[in-house]
Amino acid sequence: MAGSGSGSGSSSSPPCASCKLLRRRCTQECVFAPYFPPEDPHKFAIVHKVFGASNVSKMLQELPALQRADAVSSLVYEANARMRDPVYGCVGAISYLQQQVSQLQVQLALAKAEILCVQMQHDDGHAQSASAAAALAPAKQQFHHQQQQQMECEAYGSLLVQNGLMMNTLNGTGEVHQQQQMLGGFGSAGNTAMMLQEACLKKESLWA
């Protein structure tokens, strides 16, 4: 008899965490046994402290067997949140996450606005460069035209010097002796430049 009793005692399973905490006999029909194993007594303890064992038992009995595991997970999460924040519980955690999402959305909007501003400044820079180049085009053409006229005047003056006609152009007479005297008075570079300028003016009046 003793041997048979010891054998039956060894084959019996330990009570679940809820029955062990409530100090009652755990049967095969125990609604807590599949979800509150004896290895994790804290899991049922916190749910019992927040919701009460009777309320949890009624809730699980009203649900289908396939949904009871998810319901227990939700109860455990809500119980832990309620222990951390007795006032708001899970609502406080959800509110905190929503605030973080709102802040990130604002930062994202600011970043998009900065990118748009940079793109607009880049486009405006290209447009200003194009307009500045278009505005400088007439000035460049005028500058090249003036350079071309100056080169023509210098070429015309050198041609007059080579052909011996500069004195006749400046004096308007054909006397070689007076031309040589005038040439003697134009020894400096400034006088030579004035002579070339007058020659160019005479050339332009002749071509006109």
Short mmCIF file of C-alpha atoms in Angstrom, two decimals:
data_model
loop_
_atom_site.label_atom_id
_atom_site.label_comp_id
_atom_site.label_asym_id
_atom_site.label_seq_id
_atom_site.Cartn_x
_atom_site.Cartn_y
_atom_site.Cartn_z
CA MET A 1 0.00 0.00 0.00
CA ALA A 2 2.79 2.39 0.81
CA GLY A 3 4.48 1.66 -2.46
CA SER A 4 1.30 2.27 -4.43
CA GLY A 5 0.69 5.52 -2.58
CA SER A 6 4.14 6.81 -3.31
CA GLY A 7 3.76 5.91 -6.95
CA SER A 8 0.49 7.82 -7.29
CA GLY A 9 2.01 10.85 -5.55
CA SER A 10 4.95 10.96 -7.92
CA SER A 11 2.69 10.84 -10.97
CA SER A 12 0.56 13.82 -9.86
CA SER A 13 1.46 17.22 -11.42
CA PRO A 14 2.14 20.28 -9.24
CA PRO A 15 -0.64 22.83 -8.91
CA CYS A 16 -0.67 25.86 -11.20
CA ALA A 17 0.49 29.25 -9.99
CA SER A 18 -3.03 30.47 -9.30
CA CYS A 19 -4.08 27.46 -7.23
CA LYS A 20 -0.78 27.51 -5.36
CA LEU A 21 -1.21 31.22 -4.53
CA LEU A 22 -4.90 30.77 -3.59
CA ARG A 23 -4.03 27.56 -1.68
CA ARG A 24 -6.62 25.38 -3.31
CA ARG A 25 -6.63 22.06 -5.09
CA CYS A 26 -5.78 22.30 -8.80
CA THR A 27 -7.99 20.02 -10.92
CA GLN A 28 -7.88 19.10 -14.60
CA GLU A 29 -10.75 21.51 -15.22
CA CYS A 30 -8.81 24.49 -13.73
CA VAL A 31 -9.19 27.43 -16.09
CA PHE A 32 -5.88 28.96 -14.94
CA ALA A 33 -3.65 25.89 -15.36
CA PRO A 34 -2.89 26.24 -19.15
CA TYR A 35 -1.90 29.91 -18.83
CA PHE A 36 -0.31 30.31 -15.38
CA PRO A 37 2.33 27.58 -14.98
CA PRO A 38 3.88 26.95 -11.55
CA GLU A 39 7.33 28.01 -12.83
CA ASP A 40 6.17 31.66 -13.12
CA PRO A 41 4.21 32.56 -9.98
CA HIS A 42 4.79 36.31 -10.44
CA LYS A 43 2.69 36.28 -13.63
CA PHE A 44 -0.52 35.32 -11.83
CA ALA A 45 0.34 37.30 -8.70
CA ILE A 46 0.38 40.61 -10.51
CA VAL A 47 -2.80 39.82 -12.47
CA HIS A 48 -4.55 38.77 -9.27
CA LYS A 49 -3.40 41.94 -7.50
CA VAL A 50 -4.75 44.27 -10.22
CA PHE A 51 -7.86 42.47 -11.52
CA GLY A 52 -8.68 39.79 -8.95
CA ALA A 53 -8.74 36.04 -9.49
CA SER A 54 -12.54 35.78 -9.65
CA ASN A 55 -12.79 38.47 -12.36
CA VAL A 56 -10.04 36.83 -14.43
CA SER A 57 -11.74 33.45 -14.07
CA LYS A 58 -15.09 34.81 -15.27
CA MET A 59 -13.43 36.58 -18.21
CA LEU A 60 -11.62 33.44 -19.36
CA GLN A 61 -14.72 31.27 -19.05
CA GLU A 62 -16.72 33.67 -21.23
CA LEU A 63 -14.12 33.59 -24.03
CA PRO A 64 -13.56 30.78 -26.56
CA ALA A 65 -10.61 28.53 -25.84
CA LEU A 66 -8.65 29.88 -28.86
CA GLN A 67 -8.77 33.46 -27.54
CA ARG A 68 -7.91 32.81 -23.91
CA ALA A 69 -4.13 32.85 -24.42
CA ASP A 70 -4.28 36.31 -26.05
CA ALA A 71 -6.57 37.57 -23.30
CA VAL A 72 -4.12 36.39 -20.63
CA SER A 73 -1.23 38.15 -22.42
CA SER A 74 -3.26 41.39 -22.53
CA LEU A 75 -4.15 41.10 -18.85
CA VAL A 76 -0.52 40.53 -17.87
CA TYR A 77 0.63 43.53 -19.95
CA GLU A 78 -2.09 45.78 -18.55
CA ALA A 79 -1.32 44.64 -15.00
CA ASN A 80 2.38 45.46 -15.41
CA ALA A 81 1.53 48.86 -16.88
CA ARG A 82 -0.92 49.54 -14.06
CA MET A 83 1.76 48.72 -11.50
CA ARG A 84 4.17 51.18 -13.16
CA ASP A 85 1.51 53.86 -13.63
CA PRO A 86 -1.51 53.32 -11.37
CA VAL A 87 -3.36 56.32 -12.86
CA TYR A 88 -3.14 55.74 -16.62
CA GLY A 89 -1.70 52.25 -17.09
CA CYS A 90 -1.53 51.29 -20.79
CA VAL A 91 -3.24 54.54 -21.74
CA GLY A 92 -0.24 56.48 -20.46
CA ALA A 93 2.15 54.37 -22.54
CA ILE A 94 -0.03 54.80 -25.63
CA SER A 95 -0.23 58.56 -25.06
CA TYR A 96 3.55 58.77 -24.71
CA LEU A 97 4.07 56.89 -27.97
CA GLN A 98 1.55 59.13 -29.75
CA GLN A 99 3.44 62.21 -28.55
CA GLN A 100 6.67 60.76 -29.92
CA VAL A 101 4.98 60.09 -33.28
CA SER A 102 3.69 63.68 -33.39
CA GLN A 103 7.14 65.10 -32.63
CA LEU A 104 8.72 62.95 -35.34
CA GLN A 105 6.09 64.08 -37.83
CA VAL A 106 6.88 67.73 -37.05
CA GLN A 107 10.61 67.09 -37.47
CA LEU A 108 9.95 65.33 -40.77
CA ALA A 109 7.86 68.27 -42.01
CA LEU A 110 10.63 70.73 -41.04
CA ALA A 111 13.22 68.62 -42.83
CA LYS A 112 11.08 68.52 -45.99
CA ALA A 113 10.63 72.31 -45.81
CA GLU A 114 14.40 72.83 -45.50
CA ILE A 115 15.03 70.56 -48.49
CA LEU A 116 12.46 72.53 -50.51
CA CYS A 117 14.12 75.85 -49.56
CA VAL A 118 17.54 74.56 -50.60
CA GLN A 119 16.16 73.38 -53.93
CA MET A 120 14.49 76.76 -54.54
CA GLN A 121 17.72 78.62 -53.70
CA HIS A 122 19.63 76.33 -56.06
CA ASP A 123 17.14 77.01 -58.87
CA ASP A 124 17.21 80.78 -58.18
CA GLY A 125 21.02 80.72 -58.34
CA HIS A 126 20.92 79.15 -61.79
CA ALA A 127 18.34 81.68 -62.96
CA GLN A 128 20.37 84.62 -61.63
CA SER A 129 23.52 83.31 -63.32
CA ALA A 130 21.68 83.02 -66.63
CA SER A 131 20.22 86.54 -66.33
CA ALA A 132 23.61 87.99 -65.35
CA ALA A 133 25.22 86.36 -68.37
CA ALA A 134 22.48 87.75 -70.60
CA ALA A 135 22.95 91.23 -69.11
CA LEU A 136 26.73 91.13 -69.62
CA ALA A 137 26.47 90.05 -73.25
CA PRO A 138 25.85 93.59 -74.67
CA ALA A 139 28.66 95.04 -72.55
CA LYS A 140 31.06 92.38 -73.83
CA GLN A 141 30.03 93.09 -77.41
CA GLN A 142 30.61 96.83 -76.92
CA PHE A 143 33.99 96.17 -75.34
CA HIS A 144 35.06 93.95 -78.26
CA HIS A 145 33.83 96.57 -80.70
CA GLN A 146 35.90 99.26 -78.99
CA GLN A 147 38.94 97.02 -79.01
CA GLN A 148 38.43 96.36 -82.71
CA GLN A 149 38.16 100.10 -83.43
CA GLN A 150 41.32 100.78 -81.44
CA MET A 151 43.19 98.08 -83.34
CA GLU A 152 41.99 99.55 -86.64
CA CYS A 153 43.17 103.01 -85.58
CA GLU A 154 46.58 101.68 -84.58
CA ALA A 155 46.87 99.78 -87.83
CA TYR A 156 45.89 102.88 -89.79
CA GLY A 157 48.47 105.00 -87.90
CA SER A 158 51.23 102.49 -88.56
CA LEU A 159 50.23 102.43 -92.21
CA LEU A 160 50.53 106.24 -92.39
CA VAL A 161 53.98 106.12 -90.80
CA GLN A 162 55.20 103.46 -93.19
CA ASN A 163 53.94 105.28 -96.30
CA GLY A 164 55.18 108.71 -95.15
CA LEU A 165 51.66 110.13 -95.17
CA MET A 166 51.17 110.89 -91.47
CA MET A 167 52.56 114.45 -91.81
CA ASN A 168 50.26 115.23 -94.72
CA THR A 169 47.24 113.91 -92.78
CA LEU A 170 48.00 115.91 -89.65
CA ASN A 171 48.98 119.22 -91.33
CA GLY A 172 46.72 119.19 -94.36
CA THR A 173 49.64 120.53 -96.56
CA GLY A 174 52.38 118.93 -98.67
CA GLU A 175 55.38 120.81 -97.42
CA VAL A 176 57.95 118.29 -96.26
CA HIS A 177 60.10 120.85 -94.44
CA GLN A 178 57.21 121.95 -92.14
CA GLN A 179 56.25 118.34 -91.55
CA GLN A 180 59.75 117.50 -90.39
CA GLN A 181 59.71 120.49 -88.01
CA MET A 182 56.40 119.29 -86.56
CA LEU A 183 57.76 115.77 -86.20
CA GLY A 184 60.68 117.19 -84.25
CA GLY A 185 58.21 118.66 -81.71
CA PHE A 186 56.47 115.31 -81.13
CA GLY A 187 59.21 113.41 -79.35
CA SER A 188 57.31 112.01 -76.37
CA ALA A 189 55.01 108.99 -76.24
CA GLY A 190 52.04 111.14 -75.23
CA ASN A 191 52.40 113.33 -78.35
CA THR A 192 52.64 110.23 -80.51
CA ALA A 193 49.40 108.92 -79.01
CA MET A 194 47.71 112.26 -79.74
CA MET A 195 48.90 112.10 -83.32
CA LEU A 196 47.50 108.59 -83.71
CA GLN A 197 44.19 109.67 -82.19
CA GLU A 198 43.91 112.61 -84.62
CA ALA A 199 44.77 110.31 -87.47
CA CYS A 200 42.02 107.94 -86.44
CA LEU A 201 39.55 110.79 -86.26
CA LYS A 202 40.54 111.92 -89.73
CA LYS A 203 40.18 108.33 -90.95
CA GLU A 204 36.71 108.07 -89.53
CA SER A 205 35.71 111.41 -91.09
CA LEU A 206 37.02 110.25 -94.46
CA TRP A 207 35.21 106.92 -94.25
CA ALA A 208 32.01 108.62 -93.12
#
